[in-house]
Amino acid sequence: MLVYDSSIKMNLSSFFCNGLLSINIGFDLEMVVPTSGRCCSIRRLIAFILSCSSSSSLNQTLSQKEPFLQQHPIVGVLVLRMGKSRLLLLASFLSLLLLLLPSCVLGESPYRFFTWNVTYGDIYPLGVKQQGILINGQFPGPQIEAVTNDNLIVNVFNSLPEPFLISWNGIQQRRSSWQDGVYGTNCPIPPGGNFTYTMQVKDQIGSYFYFPSLAFHKAAGGYGGIRVLSRPLIPVPFAPPAADYTLLVGDWYKANHTDLRNKLDGGKDLPFPDGLLINGQGSNGSAFTVDQGKAYRFRVSNVGVATSLNIRIQGHALLLVEVEGSHTLQNTYSSLDIHLGQSYSFLVTADQPPMDYYIVVSTRFTTTVLSTTAILHYSNSDGKRVEPPPGGPTTDIEWSLNQARSIRWNLTASGPRPNPQGSYHYGYVNVTRTIRLANSAPVIDGKQRYAVNSLSFIPADTPLKLADFYNISGVFELGSISDIPTSGPGSLRTSVMAADFRAYVEIVFENSEPSVQSWHIDGYNFWIVGMDGGQWTPASRESYNLRDAVSRCTVQVYPNSWSAIYMPLDNVGMWNIRSENWARQYLGQQFYIRVYSPANSWRDENPIPRNALLCGRASGRRTRPLW
């Protein structure tokens, strides 16, 4: 943002082919001007405004500039509305600006546009007709392909008969929790309505996914993969694979999501899932073709609602290369545990005899073991399969814990890196606050609930971000959730934790229950510095990995165990901290952290979007004018 004085601001960051020029004249006029060329458009626009400012008759000048105005009709409206005095002031600024553009190398990252129509449709993933959520008629939904720093414009039309939202698991939404797509930040898209998400995958690479965040819709589909590649010429610590495959794996119920939701609303827990899916298909419904001798990248996300999973490929080693945006040390595994909400990518070399091999996914830490398969098909195979599918780990926690500890950050890889307080050495930064979070399963008013530090979250009548922006009292109370576990019965609360921008926090997740927990934090990646069995104490810090802990956005906590993370609060906004077990999330195991900057500057947080949907007690208020 270039600033001439308090009444004239000009943002030229968007000048490039098919880009936008945003000119803000005072507080009452803002224009968005499309451009049709690159740097020449900047110079032509400046020259046009300078000529208008020196003309005795604006109308005469505009008529002489008709060819230019045919390309940029809105510019003429801008000039007429400004008037001569303000035009002269702007012209003096632009004269100086013109001197600063001798070679004109302005531009910004590419835009990628998506238009999605969300509908119900019949699906048969386990052989039984169900009501699924489709995006553009697809289950799973379309994959998003992007490159670091790309701008993603996703226009979502809700053709369901109920409100709908999409969230973007792992996309950090830098300075813009307005786009996060959870009810704490966004009003739902009403039936028949639409909302355009405007996001940038700022300084990110890696494997992620999107999913529907409201009304237990996640159990009906509506999810898809997100693939963020490194920018051209940025070295990647492995050779380009022959192909890049996405596997969306997860548990599945034969019952419609509405029946599951009604069960939860009635205070009951969910039954055990009926099966597992790979890319929306049951056993052997998906196949991945490989050429003998070549290496392939597989990106795997656990998009399920209830269970941790293990994945393995018959006769083939898995070379781990990336976890939720972080290049990892390239360790080789026979199989990988992928907990709820987590994403991994690994390389597989087709170095076996030409046959068909099983890709096996099975549940972990469950009494009944569910499994499903896909096929790794060699292009020169005659279709003969190697029988039987390989077995995998089942209930062994120590095996999984040791594997998790072995996943380390690749310190020599190029690419975006988190930078806490100006230092890449996350272990050298002083912790300013310790937050301990304990999950529990209280029964409140005769109904099963789930809680964090004894508080079971209930949604407010207005998204928390909007209530905060408009200073609407009575929606939530800052500091309503404690930094330490509390004893006693659980209670219902719209719990929001207050936090300071640029603080550096230690968060300890404590799990005294007999099931594995999986925690996700929107808006952030964090370093998993430690995990172990038993009760966490300050002495547990002696075992922390302060050198090469992996940076990611979802962490598992094993039964009767703890996991500790370090996280720089460098992203202002209202952010959801939640269980990735979707029944637990739905019944209250979540809360929000409000990261606040007193500067109230666009440098720290983007302004409210002009197209923001308003609901609840924010209905009828103003966002920002379009003109």
XYZ file of C-alpha atoms in Angstrom, residues 281-572:
292
model
C -14.945 -46.339 -3.309
C -15.131 -49.622 -1.434
C -12.737 -52.546 -1.840
C -10.842 -52.609 -5.148
C -12.884 -49.698 -6.438
C -9.782 -47.613 -7.156
C -6.674 -48.482 -9.156
C -3.418 -46.590 -9.695
C -1.302 -47.431 -12.740
C 2.492 -47.347 -12.557
C 5.316 -48.065 -14.989
C 7.957 -50.478 -13.820
C 11.102 -48.761 -12.519
C 9.515 -45.339 -11.986
C 8.712 -43.522 -8.720
C 5.285 -42.140 -7.825
C 4.021 -39.726 -5.190
C 1.006 -40.675 -3.103
C -0.719 -38.008 -1.003
C -2.937 -39.584 1.645
C -5.424 -37.762 3.884
C -7.630 -39.301 6.570
C -10.978 -37.615 5.875
C -12.978 -39.948 8.115
C -14.983 -39.087 11.193
C -14.100 -41.731 13.795
C -10.965 -43.866 13.399
C -7.211 -43.752 12.931
C -6.030 -45.696 9.884
C -2.961 -47.520 8.653
C -1.913 -47.646 4.998
C 0.508 -50.037 3.299
C 1.296 -51.138 -0.245
C 1.973 -54.796 -0.769
C 5.654 -55.500 -1.442
C 6.583 -51.822 -1.694
C 8.372 -49.445 0.697
C 6.912 -46.024 1.530
C 9.496 -43.232 1.444
C 7.987 -40.389 3.497
C 8.738 -36.958 1.990
C 6.138 -34.493 3.301
C 3.675 -34.029 6.144
C 1.073 -31.221 5.971
C 3.382 -28.759 4.273
C 6.725 -29.779 5.782
C 9.406 -31.717 3.939
C 10.509 -34.559 6.196
C 13.598 -36.635 6.637
C 13.178 -39.343 4.030
C 12.677 -42.382 6.226
C 11.356 -45.626 4.755
C 8.303 -47.320 6.290
C 6.475 -50.554 5.608
C 3.210 -48.850 6.607
C 2.082 -45.520 8.034
C -0.469 -44.612 10.688
C -2.636 -41.682 9.584
C -4.849 -40.266 12.288
C -8.049 -38.310 11.787
C -7.499 -35.085 9.845
C -3.863 -35.834 9.027
C -2.155 -35.794 5.621
C 1.071 -37.466 4.476
C 2.835 -37.897 1.163
C 5.320 -40.601 0.287
C 7.163 -41.928 -2.738
C 6.695 -45.469 -4.009
C 9.066 -46.996 -6.541
C 7.574 -49.595 -8.858
C 10.487 -52.003 -8.370
C 8.624 -55.317 -8.137
C 7.728 -57.908 -10.802
C 4.918 -56.710 -13.103
C 1.739 -57.759 -11.322
C -1.132 -56.120 -9.456
C -0.516 -55.330 -5.789
C -2.894 -54.410 -2.973
C -3.000 -50.980 -1.389
C -4.482 -51.749 2.030
C -6.103 -49.363 4.511
C -7.231 -50.676 7.908
C -8.422 -49.284 11.215
C -6.102 -48.826 14.167
C -6.767 -49.243 17.902
C -10.169 -50.860 17.348
C -11.447 -54.195 18.639
C -13.012 -54.934 15.265
C -10.571 -54.291 12.427
C -12.047 -52.846 9.246
C -10.038 -52.870 6.039
C -10.389 -51.966 2.390
C -8.165 -52.197 -0.663
C -7.227 -50.479 -3.877
C -4.952 -51.759 -6.628
C -1.431 -50.740 -7.593
C -1.453 -51.851 -11.240
C 1.778 -52.243 -13.212
C 1.184 -51.120 -16.787
C 2.899 -54.246 -18.096
C 0.984 -56.564 -15.765
C -1.419 -59.207 -17.030
C -3.762 -58.332 -14.142
C -2.761 -61.191 -11.885
C -2.844 -60.184 -8.226
C -0.503 -61.174 -5.441
C -2.626 -62.837 -2.767
C -3.470 -62.353 0.037
C -3.510 -58.644 0.985
C -0.869 -57.916 3.626
C -1.879 -57.555 7.244
C -0.896 -54.588 9.345
C -0.640 -53.307 12.892
C -3.847 -53.309 14.921
C -3.844 -52.190 18.568
C -0.123 -51.735 19.308
C 0.275 -48.189 20.624
C 4.030 -48.305 21.260
C 4.664 -49.125 17.577
C 2.634 -46.082 16.504
C 4.246 -43.808 19.109
C 7.748 -44.744 17.967
C 6.790 -44.138 14.347
C 5.409 -40.703 15.215
C 8.637 -39.779 17.003
C 10.676 -40.846 13.967
C 9.002 -38.288 11.687
C 11.420 -35.357 11.593
C 11.724 -32.061 9.771
C 14.091 -31.906 6.781
C 16.276 -28.948 7.786
C 18.126 -28.798 4.461
C 15.119 -28.714 2.123
C 14.221 -25.525 0.289
C 10.753 -24.059 0.399
C 8.532 -22.035 2.726
C 9.369 -22.338 6.410
C 7.646 -20.962 9.502
C 9.667 -18.163 11.051
C 8.856 -17.593 14.744
C 9.921 -14.133 15.888
C 12.455 -13.836 13.086
C 14.300 -17.094 13.837
C 14.042 -20.483 12.166
C 15.337 -22.071 15.385
C 11.975 -22.731 17.020
C 13.692 -24.309 20.023
C 15.549 -21.098 20.885
C 12.510 -18.849 21.236
C 11.303 -18.089 24.746
C 7.878 -19.520 25.512
C 5.577 -16.772 26.784
C 2.626 -18.921 27.815
C 1.796 -22.560 28.551
C -1.697 -23.846 27.775
C -2.772 -27.292 28.935
C -5.846 -28.805 27.286
C -7.540 -31.938 28.617
C -10.340 -33.738 26.779
C -13.178 -35.419 28.626
C -16.557 -37.058 28.010
C -19.076 -35.635 30.495
C -22.779 -36.342 30.542
C -24.602 -33.010 30.769
C -28.367 -32.803 31.298
C -28.593 -36.525 30.653
C -26.873 -36.343 27.241
C -23.437 -37.415 26.100
C -21.154 -34.450 25.485
C -17.421 -33.931 24.980
C -15.367 -31.157 26.504
C -12.058 -29.296 26.694
C -10.973 -28.307 30.201
C -14.484 -29.281 31.362
C -16.217 -26.914 28.902
C -18.389 -28.348 26.137
C -18.634 -25.867 23.285
C -22.023 -24.688 22.041
C -22.329 -22.491 18.939
C -23.564 -18.941 19.462
C -26.379 -17.327 17.489
C -23.795 -15.207 15.645
C -20.376 -16.198 14.268
C -17.750 -15.198 16.814
C -15.609 -13.349 14.293
C -18.518 -11.128 13.290
C -19.499 -10.494 16.902
C -15.919 -9.483 17.634
C -15.666 -7.228 14.576
C -18.932 -5.418 15.261
C -18.435 -5.346 19.059
C -21.694 -7.200 19.649
C -21.914 -7.956 23.339
C -23.347 -11.110 24.855
C -22.263 -13.506 22.095
C -19.136 -14.802 23.816
C -16.837 -13.958 26.683
C -13.091 -13.709 26.211
C -11.166 -15.854 28.660
C -14.125 -18.140 29.244
C -11.897 -21.215 28.986
C -9.002 -21.818 31.365
C -5.344 -22.375 30.425
C -5.234 -25.449 32.670
C -7.503 -28.475 33.103
C -10.250 -28.053 35.639
C -11.932 -30.681 37.762
C -15.625 -31.136 38.329
C -18.589 -31.818 36.052
C -18.683 -30.466 32.545
C -20.704 -27.428 31.533
C -21.921 -25.867 28.288
C -20.189 -22.704 27.102
C -19.313 -20.740 23.973
C -15.675 -20.892 24.975
C -13.148 -18.439 23.547
C -9.539 -18.081 24.690
C -7.822 -14.696 24.497
C -4.291 -14.577 23.071
C -1.811 -11.893 22.046
C -0.431 -11.498 18.557
C 3.227 -12.603 18.373
C 3.106 -14.572 21.603
C 4.974 -17.892 21.516
C 2.983 -20.599 23.232
C 3.471 -24.128 24.447
C 0.286 -26.191 24.222
C 0.059 -29.549 25.964
C -2.779 -31.867 24.950
C -3.569 -34.269 27.794
C -5.612 -37.394 27.163
C -6.730 -39.496 30.135
C -9.257 -41.433 28.055
C -8.710 -44.918 26.535
C -9.053 -43.733 22.920
C -6.654 -41.912 20.592
C -7.382 -38.204 20.186
C -6.578 -36.102 17.128
C -6.382 -32.303 17.443
C -6.329 -29.684 14.691
C -5.674 -25.933 14.901
C -6.933 -23.724 12.088
C -4.715 -20.910 10.830
C -1.458 -22.417 12.012
C 1.264 -25.000 11.746
C 3.093 -25.952 14.931
C 6.065 -28.043 16.008
C 5.318 -31.322 17.758
C 8.124 -31.164 20.322
C 7.128 -34.150 22.446
C 4.688 -36.988 23.096
C 4.696 -39.749 25.679
C 2.567 -41.858 27.966
C 1.454 -40.883 31.472
C 0.855 -37.450 32.953
C 2.658 -34.403 31.608
C 4.743 -32.422 34.114
C 7.212 -29.543 33.676
C 9.956 -32.173 33.839
C 8.570 -33.649 30.608
C 10.206 -30.755 28.767
C 13.560 -32.444 29.220
C 12.542 -34.931 26.530
C 11.405 -32.302 23.993
C 12.880 -32.318 20.491
C 14.090 -28.738 20.048
C 16.071 -29.375 16.874
C 14.086 -31.006 14.056
C 10.513 -31.593 15.215
C 8.105 -31.728 12.299
C 5.845 -28.750 11.664
C 2.217 -29.643 10.917
C -1.373 -28.678 11.773
C -2.844 -31.886 13.267
C -1.455 -33.937 16.153
C -2.489 -37.245 17.706
C -2.568 -37.918 21.454
C -2.395 -41.573 22.437
C -4.553 -43.070 25.218
C -3.509 -41.984 28.714
C -0.774 -39.874 27.141
C 0.173 -36.308 26.238
C 1.488 -34.433 23.207
C 3.188 -31.025 23.364
C 3.552 -28.405 20.647
C 5.268 -25.038 20.215
C 3.321 -22.472 18.198
C 4.043 -18.834 17.313
C 0.826 -16.798 17.361
C 1.683 -14.928 14.180
C -1.726 -15.010 12.492
C -4.344 -12.576 13.774
